[in-house]
Short mmCIF file of C-alpha atoms in Angstrom, two decimals:
data_model
loop_
_atom_site.label_atom_id
_atom_site.label_comp_id
_atom_site.label_asym_id
_atom_site.label_seq_id
_atom_site.Cartn_x
_atom_site.Cartn_y
_atom_site.Cartn_z
CA MET A 1 -4.12 -33.98 -17.65
CA LYS A 2 -1.07 -35.05 -16.03
CA PHE A 3 2.39 -33.49 -15.69
CA GLN A 4 5.43 -32.97 -13.38
CA PHE A 5 6.80 -29.60 -12.23
CA ASP A 6 9.54 -28.17 -10.35
CA ARG A 7 8.39 -27.15 -6.85
CA ASP A 8 10.58 -23.83 -6.66
CA ALA A 9 9.63 -22.81 -10.27
CA MET A 10 5.92 -23.12 -9.47
CA ILE A 11 5.99 -21.39 -6.16
CA LYS A 12 7.60 -18.33 -7.79
CA GLU A 13 4.62 -17.98 -10.44
CA VAL A 14 1.86 -18.95 -8.11
CA ALA A 15 2.87 -16.47 -5.54
CA ILE A 16 2.41 -13.68 -8.10
CA ALA A 17 -0.94 -15.20 -9.07
CA GLN A 18 -1.90 -14.92 -5.51
CA GLU A 19 -1.03 -11.09 -5.43
CA ILE A 20 -3.67 -10.74 -8.24
CA ILE A 21 -6.47 -12.63 -6.97
CA ALA A 22 -8.63 -10.38 -4.79
CA ASN A 23 -11.66 -12.90 -4.17
CA LYS A 24 -10.68 -15.69 -1.52
CA SER A 25 -13.73 -17.61 -1.66
CA PRO A 26 -13.14 -21.21 -2.81
CA ILE A 27 -16.47 -21.33 -4.45
CA SER A 28 -15.61 -18.30 -6.89
CA VAL A 29 -13.61 -19.34 -10.14
CA LEU A 30 -11.71 -16.00 -9.67
CA SER A 31 -10.12 -17.63 -6.41
CA ASN A 32 -8.73 -20.20 -8.86
CA VAL A 33 -5.75 -20.30 -10.90
CA LEU A 34 -5.99 -21.49 -14.51
CA LEU A 35 -3.49 -24.02 -15.51
CA ILE A 36 -3.05 -25.20 -19.32
CA ALA A 37 -0.65 -27.94 -19.85
CA GLU A 38 0.60 -28.30 -23.53
CA ASN A 39 3.71 -28.69 -25.72
CA ASN A 40 5.74 -29.38 -22.38
CA THR A 41 4.82 -25.76 -21.21
CA LEU A 42 2.46 -24.95 -18.43
CA THR A 43 0.57 -21.73 -18.90
CA ILE A 44 -0.60 -20.02 -15.55
CA LYS A 45 -3.34 -17.44 -15.64
CA ALA A 46 -4.97 -15.43 -12.72
CA SER A 47 -7.40 -12.48 -12.85
CA ASP A 48 -9.39 -10.40 -10.38
CA SER A 49 -11.62 -9.10 -13.49
CA MET A 50 -9.52 -5.87 -13.45
CA VAL A 51 -6.15 -7.10 -13.73
CA ASP A 52 -4.99 -10.25 -15.57
CA TYR A 53 -1.80 -12.34 -15.46
CA ILE A 54 -0.10 -14.65 -17.61
CA THR A 55 3.03 -16.70 -17.25
CA LYS A 56 4.56 -19.82 -18.53
CA ILE A 57 7.11 -22.57 -17.10
CA PRO A 58 8.40 -25.62 -18.45
CA VAL A 59 7.13 -28.86 -17.28
CA GLU A 60 7.07 -32.67 -18.20
CA ILE A 61 3.75 -33.28 -19.61
CA GLN A 62 2.23 -37.13 -20.06
CA GLU A 63 -1.16 -35.86 -20.73
CA GLU A 64 -2.21 -32.30 -21.96
CA GLY A 65 -5.34 -30.61 -20.57
CA SER A 66 -6.51 -27.70 -18.55
CA THR A 67 -8.27 -26.97 -15.28
CA THR A 68 -8.58 -24.42 -12.53
CA ILE A 69 -7.89 -24.88 -8.78
CA TYR A 70 -8.18 -22.89 -5.64
CA CYS A 71 -4.97 -20.75 -5.78
CA ASP A 72 -4.67 -20.21 -2.03
CA LYS A 73 -4.81 -24.14 -1.09
CA PHE A 74 -2.62 -24.84 -3.90
CA MET A 75 0.23 -22.46 -2.84
CA LYS A 76 0.00 -23.97 0.71
CA ILE A 77 0.50 -27.46 -0.57
CA ILE A 78 3.42 -26.64 -2.57
CA SER A 79 5.28 -24.35 -0.27
CA LYS A 80 5.00 -27.21 2.37
CA ALA A 81 6.33 -29.84 0.04
CA PRO A 82 10.06 -30.68 -0.16
CA GLN A 83 12.13 -29.56 -3.17
CA GLY A 84 12.22 -31.35 -6.33
CA GLN A 85 9.62 -32.61 -8.79
CA ILE A 86 5.91 -32.83 -7.97
CA GLU A 87 3.22 -34.81 -9.94
CA PHE A 88 -0.09 -33.14 -10.95
CA GLU A 89 -2.94 -35.11 -12.32
CA LYS A 90 -6.44 -34.18 -12.94
CA SER A 91 -9.29 -36.84 -13.01
CA ASP A 92 -12.82 -35.59 -13.52
CA ILE A 93 -13.40 -32.83 -10.94
CA THR A 94 -10.58 -33.72 -8.89
CA VAL A 95 -6.77 -33.04 -8.76
CA THR A 96 -4.34 -35.15 -7.09
CA ILE A 97 -0.84 -33.45 -6.17
CA ARG A 98 1.87 -35.81 -5.19
CA PRO A 99 5.01 -34.56 -3.73
CA LEU A 100 7.44 -37.23 -2.99
CA LYS A 101 5.64 -39.67 -0.39
CA GLY A 102 2.64 -37.20 0.07
CA ARG A 103 -0.69 -36.96 -1.61
CA PHE A 104 -3.12 -34.13 -1.70
CA THR A 105 -6.39 -33.79 -3.51
CA LEU A 106 -8.19 -30.67 -4.50
CA LYS A 107 -11.57 -30.12 -6.05
CA SER A 108 -11.37 -28.17 -9.48
CA ILE A 109 -13.44 -26.11 -11.54
CA ALA A 110 -13.75 -26.51 -15.31
CA SER A 111 -11.37 -24.38 -17.29
CA ASP A 112 -14.29 -22.95 -19.54
CA LYS A 113 -15.83 -21.32 -16.48
CA PHE A 114 -12.65 -19.24 -16.15
CA PRO A 115 -12.74 -15.65 -17.76
CA GLU A 116 -11.01 -15.34 -21.16
CA ILE A 117 -7.44 -13.96 -20.82
CA ASN A 118 -5.58 -13.57 -23.85
CA SER A 119 -2.05 -12.36 -24.75
CA LEU A 120 -1.92 -9.04 -26.87
CA GLU A 121 -0.61 -9.91 -30.39
CA GLY A 122 0.89 -7.83 -32.99
CA GLY A 123 3.20 -4.76 -33.24
CA THR A 124 1.13 -2.55 -30.76
CA TYR A 125 3.91 -2.63 -27.99
CA PHE A 126 6.56 -0.11 -27.36
CA GLU A 127 9.80 -0.60 -25.41
CA LEU A 128 10.82 1.35 -22.38
CA PRO A 129 13.80 1.08 -20.13
CA SER A 130 12.69 -0.90 -17.15
CA LYS A 131 14.72 0.98 -14.64
CA GLU A 132 13.45 4.24 -15.95
CA LEU A 133 9.98 3.32 -15.92
CA LYS A 134 10.07 1.72 -12.38
CA GLU A 135 11.44 4.95 -11.08
CA MET A 136 8.44 7.01 -12.55
CA ILE A 137 6.33 4.44 -10.96
CA GLN A 138 7.82 4.62 -7.55
CA GLN A 139 7.67 8.44 -7.52
CA THR A 140 4.06 8.71 -8.23
CA SER A 141 1.97 5.80 -7.48
CA PHE A 142 1.94 6.43 -3.59
CA ALA A 143 0.21 9.70 -4.02
CA VAL A 144 -2.81 8.38 -5.52
CA SER A 145 -6.38 9.17 -3.79
CA GLU A 146 -7.97 6.43 -1.63
CA ASP A 147 -11.33 8.09 -1.97
CA GLY A 148 -13.72 5.50 -3.79
CA ASN A 149 -15.94 8.43 -4.59
CA ARG A 150 -13.18 9.95 -6.95
CA HIS A 151 -12.12 6.58 -8.52
CA PHE A 152 -10.53 8.55 -11.37
CA MET A 153 -7.95 9.86 -8.93
CA MET A 154 -7.26 6.15 -7.47
CA GLY A 155 -4.89 5.68 -10.49
CA VAL A 156 -1.74 7.17 -12.03
CA HIS A 157 -2.33 9.28 -15.13
CA PHE A 158 -0.04 8.28 -17.96
CA GLU A 159 0.59 10.25 -21.09
CA LYS A 160 3.04 11.18 -23.79
CA GLN A 161 3.95 14.58 -24.84
CA ASN A 162 6.31 15.06 -27.77
CA ASP A 163 9.31 12.78 -26.80
CA ASN A 164 8.44 12.80 -23.04
CA LEU A 165 6.47 10.26 -20.97
CA ILE A 166 4.58 11.69 -17.93
CA MET A 167 3.01 10.14 -14.94
CA VAL A 168 1.05 12.01 -12.50
CA ALA A 169 -0.93 10.99 -9.13
CA THR A 170 -2.78 13.26 -6.77
CA ASP A 171 -5.19 12.87 -3.92
CA GLY A 172 -6.23 16.59 -4.06
CA ARG A 173 -3.87 17.63 -1.24
CA ARG A 174 -0.67 16.59 -2.87
CA LEU A 175 0.52 15.85 -6.19
CA SER A 176 3.45 13.73 -7.46
CA TYR A 177 4.99 14.45 -10.97
CA ALA A 178 7.59 12.52 -13.02
CA GLU A 179 8.55 13.22 -16.69
CA LYS A 180 11.17 11.55 -18.78
CA ASN A 181 12.68 11.85 -22.24
CA LEU A 182 11.74 8.28 -23.22
CA ALA A 183 9.17 8.54 -25.97
CA GLN A 184 11.37 8.97 -29.01
CA GLY A 185 9.89 6.87 -31.85
CA ILE A 186 7.05 5.73 -29.65
CA PRO A 187 3.78 5.98 -31.44
CA ASP A 188 0.99 8.39 -29.89
CA PHE A 189 -1.31 6.67 -27.48
CA PRO A 190 -4.36 7.95 -25.51
CA SER A 191 -3.69 9.23 -22.11
CA ALA A 192 -4.68 6.66 -19.59
CA ILE A 193 -5.66 6.45 -15.69
CA VAL A 194 -3.66 3.21 -14.72
CA PRO A 195 -4.59 1.39 -11.59
CA THR A 196 -1.89 1.05 -8.90
CA LYS A 197 -2.20 -2.67 -8.69
CA ILE A 198 -0.72 -3.51 -12.16
CA LEU A 199 1.93 -0.68 -11.51
CA ASP A 200 2.77 -2.46 -8.26
CA CYS A 201 3.33 -5.63 -9.98
CA VAL A 202 5.72 -4.02 -12.57
CA LEU A 203 7.60 -2.25 -9.71
CA LYS A 204 7.95 -5.38 -7.89
CA HIS A 205 8.84 -7.91 -10.42
CA ALA A 206 10.47 -6.35 -13.29
CA SER A 207 14.17 -6.42 -13.44
CA ASP A 208 16.17 -3.23 -13.33
CA GLU A 209 18.01 -4.45 -16.44
CA GLY A 210 16.57 -4.59 -19.95
CA ASN A 211 13.21 -3.22 -21.20
CA VAL A 212 9.55 -3.52 -20.31
CA SER A 213 7.05 -3.87 -23.35
CA VAL A 214 3.84 -1.51 -22.91
CA ALA A 215 0.80 -1.14 -25.06
CA VAL A 216 -2.28 1.19 -24.27
CA ILE A 217 -5.19 0.09 -26.47
CA ASP A 218 -9.09 -0.42 -26.14
CA LYS A 219 -9.31 0.92 -22.64
CA LYS A 220 -6.53 -1.45 -21.48
CA ILE A 221 -2.93 -1.39 -20.63
CA PHE A 222 -0.41 -4.22 -21.21
CA PHE A 223 2.99 -4.78 -19.71
CA LYS A 224 5.25 -7.73 -20.77
CA PHE A 225 8.70 -8.62 -19.42
CA GLY A 226 10.70 -11.65 -18.92
CA ASN A 227 8.13 -14.53 -18.95
CA TYR A 228 5.31 -12.48 -17.38
CA GLU A 229 2.34 -10.55 -19.04
CA PHE A 230 0.09 -8.38 -17.07
CA SER A 231 -2.78 -6.29 -18.36
CA SER A 232 -5.46 -4.08 -16.73
CA LEU A 233 -8.65 -2.31 -17.44
CA LEU A 234 -8.00 1.53 -17.36
CA LEU A 235 -9.90 3.74 -14.85
CA GLU A 236 -12.65 5.64 -16.51
CA GLY A 237 -13.15 9.25 -15.80
CA GLU A 238 -11.42 12.89 -16.48
CA PHE A 239 -8.08 13.26 -14.57
CA PRO A 240 -7.83 16.74 -12.99
CA ASN A 241 -6.00 19.46 -14.88
CA TYR A 242 -2.74 18.80 -12.98
CA ARG A 243 -0.81 21.63 -14.52
CA ARG A 244 -3.09 24.10 -12.87
CA VAL A 245 -2.08 22.74 -9.46
CA ILE A 246 1.65 23.11 -9.95
CA PRO A 247 2.72 26.63 -8.71
CA SER A 248 5.04 28.40 -10.72
CA ASP A 249 5.63 31.69 -8.78
CA LEU A 250 7.62 30.26 -5.88
CA ASP A 251 10.35 32.90 -5.02
CA LYS A 252 11.83 31.34 -1.85
CA THR A 253 13.84 28.04 -1.39
CA PHE A 254 15.72 26.20 1.31
CA GLN A 255 17.87 23.12 1.11
CA VAL A 256 18.90 20.50 3.53
CA GLN A 257 20.62 16.97 3.61
CA LYS A 258 18.09 14.25 3.07
CA SER A 259 19.57 12.00 5.72
CA ASP A 260 19.29 15.01 8.29
CA LEU A 261 15.63 15.62 7.33
CA LEU A 262 14.73 12.05 7.33
CA ASP A 263 16.26 11.34 10.85
CA ALA A 264 14.72 14.37 12.54
CA MET A 265 11.14 13.45 10.97
CA ASP A 266 11.57 10.08 12.40
CA ARG A 267 12.11 11.43 15.77
CA ILE A 268 9.43 14.13 15.61
CA GLY A 269 7.03 11.52 14.43
CA ILE A 270 6.67 10.02 17.79
CA TYR A 271 4.82 13.16 18.83
CA VAL A 272 2.79 14.06 15.58
CA ASP A 273 -0.80 13.88 16.07
CA LYS A 274 -2.10 10.87 14.31
CA ASN A 275 -5.38 12.44 13.26
CA SER A 276 -4.16 15.90 11.80
CA LEU A 277 -0.41 14.83 11.10
CA ARG A 278 0.41 18.55 11.39
CA THR A 279 4.25 19.15 11.42
CA ILE A 280 5.80 22.73 11.55
CA PHE A 281 8.86 23.68 9.81
CA LYS A 282 10.52 26.89 11.16
CA LEU A 283 12.96 28.53 8.99
CA THR A 284 15.62 31.09 10.01
CA PRO A 285 19.05 31.65 8.24
CA GLY A 286 20.96 28.53 8.06
CA LYS A 287 18.70 26.58 10.35
CA LEU A 288 15.51 24.52 10.09
CA THR A 289 13.52 23.64 13.35
CA ILE A 290 10.95 20.92 12.99
CA PHE A 291 8.36 20.46 15.75
CA SER A 292 4.99 19.08 16.33
CA PRO A 293 2.10 21.15 18.09
CA GLU A 294 2.20 20.55 21.57
CA LEU A 295 -0.04 17.60 22.84
CA ASP A 296 -1.40 16.57 26.25
CA LEU A 297 1.52 14.33 26.52
CA GLY A 298 4.13 16.89 25.55
CA SER A 299 5.99 18.29 22.43
CA ALA A 300 9.10 17.57 20.45
CA ASP A 301 11.43 19.72 18.26
CA GLU A 302 14.65 19.29 16.43
CA GLU A 303 17.19 21.59 14.73
CA ILE A 304 19.05 20.61 11.36
CA PRO A 305 21.34 22.66 9.32
CA CYS A 306 19.67 24.35 6.47
CA GLU A 307 20.72 26.38 3.27
CA TYR A 308 18.54 29.33 3.76
CA ASN A 309 18.92 33.19 3.98
CA GLY A 310 15.70 34.64 4.07
CA GLU A 311 13.44 36.02 6.96
CA GLU A 312 11.86 33.93 9.63
CA VAL A 313 9.07 32.10 8.38
CA MET A 314 6.88 29.00 9.53
CA LEU A 315 5.17 26.44 7.24
CA ALA A 316 2.91 23.62 8.26
CA PHE A 317 2.81 20.26 6.30
CA ASN A 318 1.06 16.88 6.58
CA PHE A 319 3.93 14.68 8.15
CA ARG A 320 3.11 11.75 5.70
CA PHE A 321 3.25 13.82 2.60
CA VAL A 322 6.79 14.80 3.56
CA GLU A 323 8.03 11.58 4.95
CA GLU A 324 6.74 9.17 2.07
CA PRO A 325 8.55 10.90 -0.92
CA LEU A 326 11.50 11.54 1.13
CA LYS A 327 11.98 7.79 1.85
CA LEU A 328 11.68 6.98 -1.88
CA THR A 329 14.48 9.22 -3.25
CA SER A 330 18.10 8.27 -3.42
CA ALA A 331 19.11 11.96 -3.65
CA GLU A 332 21.62 13.26 -0.93
CA ARG A 333 20.03 16.71 -0.90
CA ILE A 334 16.33 17.96 -0.83
CA ALA A 335 15.06 21.32 -1.90
CA PHE A 336 11.66 23.10 -0.93
CA GLU A 337 10.38 25.86 -3.00
CA PHE A 338 7.52 28.11 -1.49
CA LYS A 339 5.80 31.50 -1.76
CA ASP A 340 4.34 31.81 1.63
CA ALA A 341 2.66 29.76 4.50
CA ASN A 342 -0.74 29.71 2.68
CA LYS A 343 0.48 28.63 -0.71
CA ALA A 344 1.46 25.01 -2.03
CA ALA A 345 5.11 24.28 -1.85
CA ILE A 346 7.31 22.10 -4.07
CA MET A 347 9.66 19.46 -2.77
CA ARG A 348 12.27 18.18 -5.25
CA THR A 349 15.92 16.82 -5.24
CA GLU A 350 18.96 19.06 -5.46
CA PRO A 351 20.14 19.19 -8.28
CA LYS A 352 16.68 18.87 -10.04
CA SER A 353 15.83 15.52 -11.28
CA ASP A 354 12.80 14.20 -13.43
CA TYR A 355 10.36 14.23 -10.66
CA PHE A 356 8.95 16.60 -7.94
CA HIS A 357 6.13 16.76 -5.51
CA VAL A 358 3.60 19.39 -4.85
CA ILE A 359 2.52 19.70 -1.12
CA MET A 360 -0.29 21.89 0.17
CA THR A 361 0.43 23.65 3.38
CA MET A 362 -1.61 23.31 6.47
CA ASN A 363 -2.99 25.92 8.80
CA LEU A 364 -0.42 26.98 11.37
CA ASN A 365 -2.88 27.03 14.12
#
């Protein structure tokens, strides 16, 4: 096996392989990247046994073949090498990498020890606009549970209802919901709980232009765009009945400028208790006062203009549950809908968009 590759082109693809690989032990084949050289194309594959990655780049091949090498060390070698062509040659169980005047050797593991990763063939893919899909992922994936005992809540619920696609994530104390009219002509597919790792790959590496090809089949989900193919096992279990969590009897609302709220939250955050994260919103006509409960070191409060005409009321929210979605929206105005201090509230954009966030209130005392 012998070929030459462009250093910058290889770095880009191997860096993604590193994101996929979870096991960093040099003696594990899942710490390796699989390289297959044939027809002047190098196929690169990586896996963590849950998420798989395939990409291809053009190379100049003198001798076809395949092998696996320790991804972390390979990445360090090529990232330190000067720009230009690098020679790669495999002999027995050793790989030699020659950038210009340098020479590096690495032990390899035979390619037949690597788990089988195949592309999905046939007409099972459907197309989604990349920008719209990425927005749905961005507005939901951050809200998944981190509780390993509830693994079915550690992914994003993905389903088709009529002509709409829906994504939902929850950790039991908040819920993020996105729904877009993107499913016209798309065949029905079973609802799925998608691990955030593969969704992060789509969010990070898919262009805002064009489409992403998606398939849900045989307990796996597949994404294909550009020269990349990602696939993942779906999470097993029954996702909670999220529609029961979304409140429908909210009769009060207030609106603020996103920039005002975000700036105030940033400053109040200096004093928020890092354990409880409790933050108080005090509403009076035309004004929202945000403050943190008094600590030993002191306290903080800040007033911002607010479109609100009701009676004085106080609501307690988890600081992070407000700040995280606030940072992810591009809307200029934010609305909160609520009933009273003991019921869940909805945080959304104004005017309403394709997504919203349900936030459980906290005890005021």
